[in-house]
GROMACS .gro file of C-alpha atoms in nm:
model
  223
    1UNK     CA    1   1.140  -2.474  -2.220
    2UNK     CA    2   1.126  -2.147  -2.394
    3UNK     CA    3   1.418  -1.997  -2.636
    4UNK     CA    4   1.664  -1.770  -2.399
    5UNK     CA    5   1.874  -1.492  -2.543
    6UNK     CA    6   2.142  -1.650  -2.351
    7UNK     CA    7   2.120  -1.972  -2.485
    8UNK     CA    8   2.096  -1.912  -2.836
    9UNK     CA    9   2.406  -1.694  -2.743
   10UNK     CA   10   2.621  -1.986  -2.590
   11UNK     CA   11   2.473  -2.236  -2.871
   12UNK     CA   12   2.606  -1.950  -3.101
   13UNK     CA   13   2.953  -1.968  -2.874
   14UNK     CA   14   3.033  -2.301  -2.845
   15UNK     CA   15   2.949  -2.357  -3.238
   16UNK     CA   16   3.222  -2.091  -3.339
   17UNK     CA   17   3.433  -2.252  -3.055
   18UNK     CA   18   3.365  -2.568  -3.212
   19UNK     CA   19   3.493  -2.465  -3.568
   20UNK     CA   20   3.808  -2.267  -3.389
   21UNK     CA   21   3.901  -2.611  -3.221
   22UNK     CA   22   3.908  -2.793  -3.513
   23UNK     CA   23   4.080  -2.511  -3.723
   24UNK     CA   24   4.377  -2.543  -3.444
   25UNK     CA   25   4.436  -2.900  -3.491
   26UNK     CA   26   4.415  -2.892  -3.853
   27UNK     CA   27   4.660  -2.554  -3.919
   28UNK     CA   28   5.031  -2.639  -3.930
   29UNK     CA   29   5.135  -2.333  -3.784
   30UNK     CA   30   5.202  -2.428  -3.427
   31UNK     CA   31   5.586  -2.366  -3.428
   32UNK     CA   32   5.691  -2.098  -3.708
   33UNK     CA   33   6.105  -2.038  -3.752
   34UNK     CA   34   6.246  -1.774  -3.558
   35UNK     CA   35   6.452  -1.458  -3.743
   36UNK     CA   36   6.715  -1.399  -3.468
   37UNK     CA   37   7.065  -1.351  -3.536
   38UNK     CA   38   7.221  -1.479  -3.804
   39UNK     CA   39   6.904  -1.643  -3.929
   40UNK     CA   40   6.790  -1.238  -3.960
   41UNK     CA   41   6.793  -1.303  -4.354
   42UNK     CA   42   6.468  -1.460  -4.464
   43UNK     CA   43   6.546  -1.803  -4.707
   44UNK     CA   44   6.299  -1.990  -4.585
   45UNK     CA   45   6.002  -2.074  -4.373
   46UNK     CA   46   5.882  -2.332  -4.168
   47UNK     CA   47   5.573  -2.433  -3.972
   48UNK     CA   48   5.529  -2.713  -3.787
   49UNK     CA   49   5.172  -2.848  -3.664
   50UNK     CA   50   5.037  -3.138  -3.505
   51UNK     CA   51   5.023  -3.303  -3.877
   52UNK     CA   52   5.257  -3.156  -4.076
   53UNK     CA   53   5.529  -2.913  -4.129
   54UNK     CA   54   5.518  -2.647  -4.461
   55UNK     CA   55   5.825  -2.514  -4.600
   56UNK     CA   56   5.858  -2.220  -4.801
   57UNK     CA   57   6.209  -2.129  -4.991
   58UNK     CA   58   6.222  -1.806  -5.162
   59UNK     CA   59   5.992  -1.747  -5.498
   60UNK     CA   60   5.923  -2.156  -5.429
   61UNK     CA   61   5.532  -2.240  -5.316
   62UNK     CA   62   5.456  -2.369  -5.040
   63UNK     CA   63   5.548  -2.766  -4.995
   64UNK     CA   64   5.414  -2.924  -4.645
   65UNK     CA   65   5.511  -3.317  -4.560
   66UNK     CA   66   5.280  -3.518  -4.347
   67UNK     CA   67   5.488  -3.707  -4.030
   68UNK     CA   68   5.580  -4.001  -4.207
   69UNK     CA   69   5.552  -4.239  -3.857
   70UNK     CA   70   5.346  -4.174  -3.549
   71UNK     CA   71   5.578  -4.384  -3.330
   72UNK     CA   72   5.857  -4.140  -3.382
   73UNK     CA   73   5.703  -3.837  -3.268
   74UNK     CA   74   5.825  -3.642  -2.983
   75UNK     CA   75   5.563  -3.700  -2.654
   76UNK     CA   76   5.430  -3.372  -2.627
   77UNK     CA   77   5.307  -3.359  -3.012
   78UNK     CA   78   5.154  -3.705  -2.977
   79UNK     CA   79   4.972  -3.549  -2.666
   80UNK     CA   80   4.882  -3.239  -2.797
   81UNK     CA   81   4.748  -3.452  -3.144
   82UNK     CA   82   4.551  -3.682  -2.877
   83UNK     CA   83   4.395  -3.360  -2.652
   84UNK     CA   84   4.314  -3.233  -2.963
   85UNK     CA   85   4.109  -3.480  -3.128
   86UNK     CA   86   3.921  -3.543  -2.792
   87UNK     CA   87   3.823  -3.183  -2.813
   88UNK     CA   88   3.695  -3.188  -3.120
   89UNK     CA   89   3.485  -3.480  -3.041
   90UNK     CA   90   3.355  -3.309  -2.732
   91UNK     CA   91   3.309  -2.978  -2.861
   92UNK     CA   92   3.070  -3.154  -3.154
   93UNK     CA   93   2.933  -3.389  -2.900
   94UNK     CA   94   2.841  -3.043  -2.662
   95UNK     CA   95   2.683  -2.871  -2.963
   96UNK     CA   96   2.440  -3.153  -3.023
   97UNK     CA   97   2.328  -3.173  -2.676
   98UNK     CA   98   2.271  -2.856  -2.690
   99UNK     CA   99   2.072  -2.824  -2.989
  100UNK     CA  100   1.861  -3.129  -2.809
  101UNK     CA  101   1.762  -2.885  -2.497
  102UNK     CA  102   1.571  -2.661  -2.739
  103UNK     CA  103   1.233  -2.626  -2.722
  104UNK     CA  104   1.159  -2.710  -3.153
  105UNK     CA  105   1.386  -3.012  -3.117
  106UNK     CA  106   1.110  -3.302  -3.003
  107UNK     CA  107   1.348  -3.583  -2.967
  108UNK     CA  108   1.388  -3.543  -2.592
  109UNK     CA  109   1.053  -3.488  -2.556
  110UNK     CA  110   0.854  -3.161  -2.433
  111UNK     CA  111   0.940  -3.198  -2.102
  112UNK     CA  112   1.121  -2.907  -1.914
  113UNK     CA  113   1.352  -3.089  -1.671
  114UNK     CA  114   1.461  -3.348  -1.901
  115UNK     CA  115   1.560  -3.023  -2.155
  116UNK     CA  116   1.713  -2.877  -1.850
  117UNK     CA  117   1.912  -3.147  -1.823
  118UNK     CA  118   2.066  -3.131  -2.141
  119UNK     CA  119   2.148  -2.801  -2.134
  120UNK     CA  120   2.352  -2.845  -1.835
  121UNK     CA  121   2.513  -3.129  -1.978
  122UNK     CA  122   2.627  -2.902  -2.322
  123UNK     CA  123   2.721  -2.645  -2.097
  124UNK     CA  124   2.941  -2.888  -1.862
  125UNK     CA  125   3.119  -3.075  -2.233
  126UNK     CA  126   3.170  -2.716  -2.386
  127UNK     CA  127   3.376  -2.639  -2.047
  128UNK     CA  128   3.546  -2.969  -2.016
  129UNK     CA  129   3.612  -2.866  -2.405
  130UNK     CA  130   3.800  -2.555  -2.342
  131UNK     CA  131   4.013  -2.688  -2.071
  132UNK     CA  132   4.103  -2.936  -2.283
  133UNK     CA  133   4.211  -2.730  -2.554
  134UNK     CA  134   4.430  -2.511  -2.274
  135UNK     CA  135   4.619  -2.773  -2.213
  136UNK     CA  136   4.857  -2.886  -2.532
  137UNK     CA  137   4.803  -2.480  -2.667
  138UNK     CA  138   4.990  -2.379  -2.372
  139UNK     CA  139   5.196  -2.682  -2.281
  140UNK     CA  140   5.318  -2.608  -2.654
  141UNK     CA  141   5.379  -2.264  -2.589
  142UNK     CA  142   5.523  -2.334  -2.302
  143UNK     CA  143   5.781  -2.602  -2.492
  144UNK     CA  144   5.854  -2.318  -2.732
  145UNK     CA  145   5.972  -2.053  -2.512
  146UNK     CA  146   6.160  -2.268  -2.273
  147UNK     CA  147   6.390  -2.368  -2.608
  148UNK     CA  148   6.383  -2.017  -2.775
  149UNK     CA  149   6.592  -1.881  -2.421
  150UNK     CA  150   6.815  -2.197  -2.397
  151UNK     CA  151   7.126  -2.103  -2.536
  152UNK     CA  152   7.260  -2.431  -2.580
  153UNK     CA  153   6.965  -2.472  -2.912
  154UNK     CA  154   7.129  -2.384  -3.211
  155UNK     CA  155   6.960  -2.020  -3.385
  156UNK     CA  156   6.814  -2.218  -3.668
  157UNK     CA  157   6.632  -2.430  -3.454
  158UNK     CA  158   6.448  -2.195  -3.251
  159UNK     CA  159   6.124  -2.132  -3.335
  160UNK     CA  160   5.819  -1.864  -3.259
  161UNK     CA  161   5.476  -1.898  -3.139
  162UNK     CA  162   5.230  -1.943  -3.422
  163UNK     CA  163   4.885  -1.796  -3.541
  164UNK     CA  164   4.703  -2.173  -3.411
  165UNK     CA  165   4.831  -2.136  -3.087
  166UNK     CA  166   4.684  -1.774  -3.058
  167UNK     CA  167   4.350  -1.938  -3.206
  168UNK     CA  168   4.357  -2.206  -2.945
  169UNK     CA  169   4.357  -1.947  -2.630
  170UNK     CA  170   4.098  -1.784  -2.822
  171UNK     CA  171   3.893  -2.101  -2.890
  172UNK     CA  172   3.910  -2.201  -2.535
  173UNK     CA  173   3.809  -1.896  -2.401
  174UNK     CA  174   3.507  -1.891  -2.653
  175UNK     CA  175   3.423  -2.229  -2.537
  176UNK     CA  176   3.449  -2.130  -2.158
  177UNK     CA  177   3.197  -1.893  -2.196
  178UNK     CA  178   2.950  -2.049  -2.417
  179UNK     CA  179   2.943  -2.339  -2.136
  180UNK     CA  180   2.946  -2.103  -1.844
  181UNK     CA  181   2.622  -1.908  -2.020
  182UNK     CA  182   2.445  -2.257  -2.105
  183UNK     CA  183   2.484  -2.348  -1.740
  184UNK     CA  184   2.386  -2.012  -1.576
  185UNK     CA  185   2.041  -2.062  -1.818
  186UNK     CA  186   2.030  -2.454  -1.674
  187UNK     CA  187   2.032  -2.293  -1.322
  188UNK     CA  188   1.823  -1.987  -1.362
  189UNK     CA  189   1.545  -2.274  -1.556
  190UNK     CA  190   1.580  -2.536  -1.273
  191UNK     CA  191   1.539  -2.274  -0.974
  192UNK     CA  192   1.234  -2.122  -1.160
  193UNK     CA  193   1.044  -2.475  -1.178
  194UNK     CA  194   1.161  -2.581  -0.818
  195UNK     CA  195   0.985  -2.253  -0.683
  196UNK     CA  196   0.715  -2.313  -0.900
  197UNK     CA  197   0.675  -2.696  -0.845
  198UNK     CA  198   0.691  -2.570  -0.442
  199UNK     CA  199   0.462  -2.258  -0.453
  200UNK     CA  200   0.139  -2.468  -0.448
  201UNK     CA  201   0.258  -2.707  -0.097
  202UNK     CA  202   0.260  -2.386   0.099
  203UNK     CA  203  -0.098  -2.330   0.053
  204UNK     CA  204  -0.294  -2.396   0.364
  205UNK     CA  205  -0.705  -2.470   0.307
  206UNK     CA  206  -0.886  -2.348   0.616
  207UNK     CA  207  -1.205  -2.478   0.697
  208UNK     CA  208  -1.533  -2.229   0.738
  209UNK     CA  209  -1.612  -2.148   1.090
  210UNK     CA  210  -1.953  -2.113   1.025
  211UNK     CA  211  -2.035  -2.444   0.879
  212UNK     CA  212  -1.894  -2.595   1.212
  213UNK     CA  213  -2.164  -2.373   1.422
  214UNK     CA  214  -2.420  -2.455   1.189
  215UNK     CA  215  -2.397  -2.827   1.176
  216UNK     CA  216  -2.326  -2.805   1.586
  217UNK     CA  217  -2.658  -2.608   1.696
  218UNK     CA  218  -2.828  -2.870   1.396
  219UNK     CA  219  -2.737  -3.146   1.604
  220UNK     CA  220  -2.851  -2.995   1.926
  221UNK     CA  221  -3.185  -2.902   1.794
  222UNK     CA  222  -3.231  -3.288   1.757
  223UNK     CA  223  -3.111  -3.376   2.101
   0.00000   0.00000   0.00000
């Protein structure tokens, strides 16, 4: 199964995908503070992320606190932490198989459906990936908006969409096309063998005319 420019591009995809996913999950800034009102003057900071949450007070460096317990996290950050990791796995997972469907990788072998095969299969994870990461980005951004226009949240509460969730849609979309290219190759590879593989049972062998005459008027001559 020869090199495509189209693979190596989605390989090339879902790797930077890969490394976006996993800088979302690790980044804290998920939910920044919100400068509205009388919160307009700028004292401090905060981001909170799936992890952690970073304050920074004025000419003070940055200090960030890991959740002290799991159990008392909200639902939709113990979720989003969950979705997360998965993609990560998946996304690493996709890449691998991947890398397995080329043609100077000689674990799966050298032959052309079973590399077919795995590329599908990368293409299919790195899809499942980015819908995965769609979820808690935009369930989260989702969460954020819905309290930034309830007026019954106090100002200093309220908080802005961060730079991770922007990297998340971005990731995602990375991710959706790296699969969607890996599985258009899969296709275009699998309907060039089938016509291949089928070209030869279409061949009809036709028997001489001649020899039949010959061998007829030899028998008569006998007679």
């Amino acid at each position: 199964m020869a090199l495509n420019p189209l693979q190596i591009s989605g390989l090339v995809l879902g790797f930077l995908g890969m490394v976006g996913t996993l800088a979302t999950t690790l980044l804290p800034q998920w939910r920044v503070s919100a400068f509205i009102g009388s919160n307009i003057v700028i004292f401090e900071r905060i981001w909170e992320g799936l992890w952690m949450n970073c304050i920074q007070q004025v000419n003070v460096r940055w200090q960030c606190k890991y959740y002290s317990s799991i159990l008392a996290l909200p639902p939709a950050l113990e979720a989003a932490r969950a979705l997360m990791c998965v993609a990560v796995a998946l996304s690493l997972i996709a890449l691998l198989v991947g890398i397995c469907s080329m043609k100077q990788v000689q674990c799966t072998g050298s032959k052309e459906h079973v590399k077919a095969y795995f590329l599908g299969a990368s293409g299919v994870l790195f899809i499942l990936t980015g819908i995965i990461v769609l979820i808690p980005v935009s369930w989260t951004a989702n969460l954020i908006i819905r309290d930034f226009y309830n007026p019954t949240i106090h100002v200093g509460q309220k908080r802005e969409l961060g730079a991770a969730l922007f990297l998340g849609w971005t990731s995602s979309a990375v991710l959706l096309i790296a699969g969607a290219l890996l599985c258009s190759v899969c296709f275009c590879k699998r309907r060039t063998r089938r016509h291949r593989c089928s070209a030869p049972r279409h061949r009809v062998h036709y028997k001489p005319q001649n020899q039949d005459m010959t061998a007829s008027k030899t028998s008569i001559s006998y007679v």
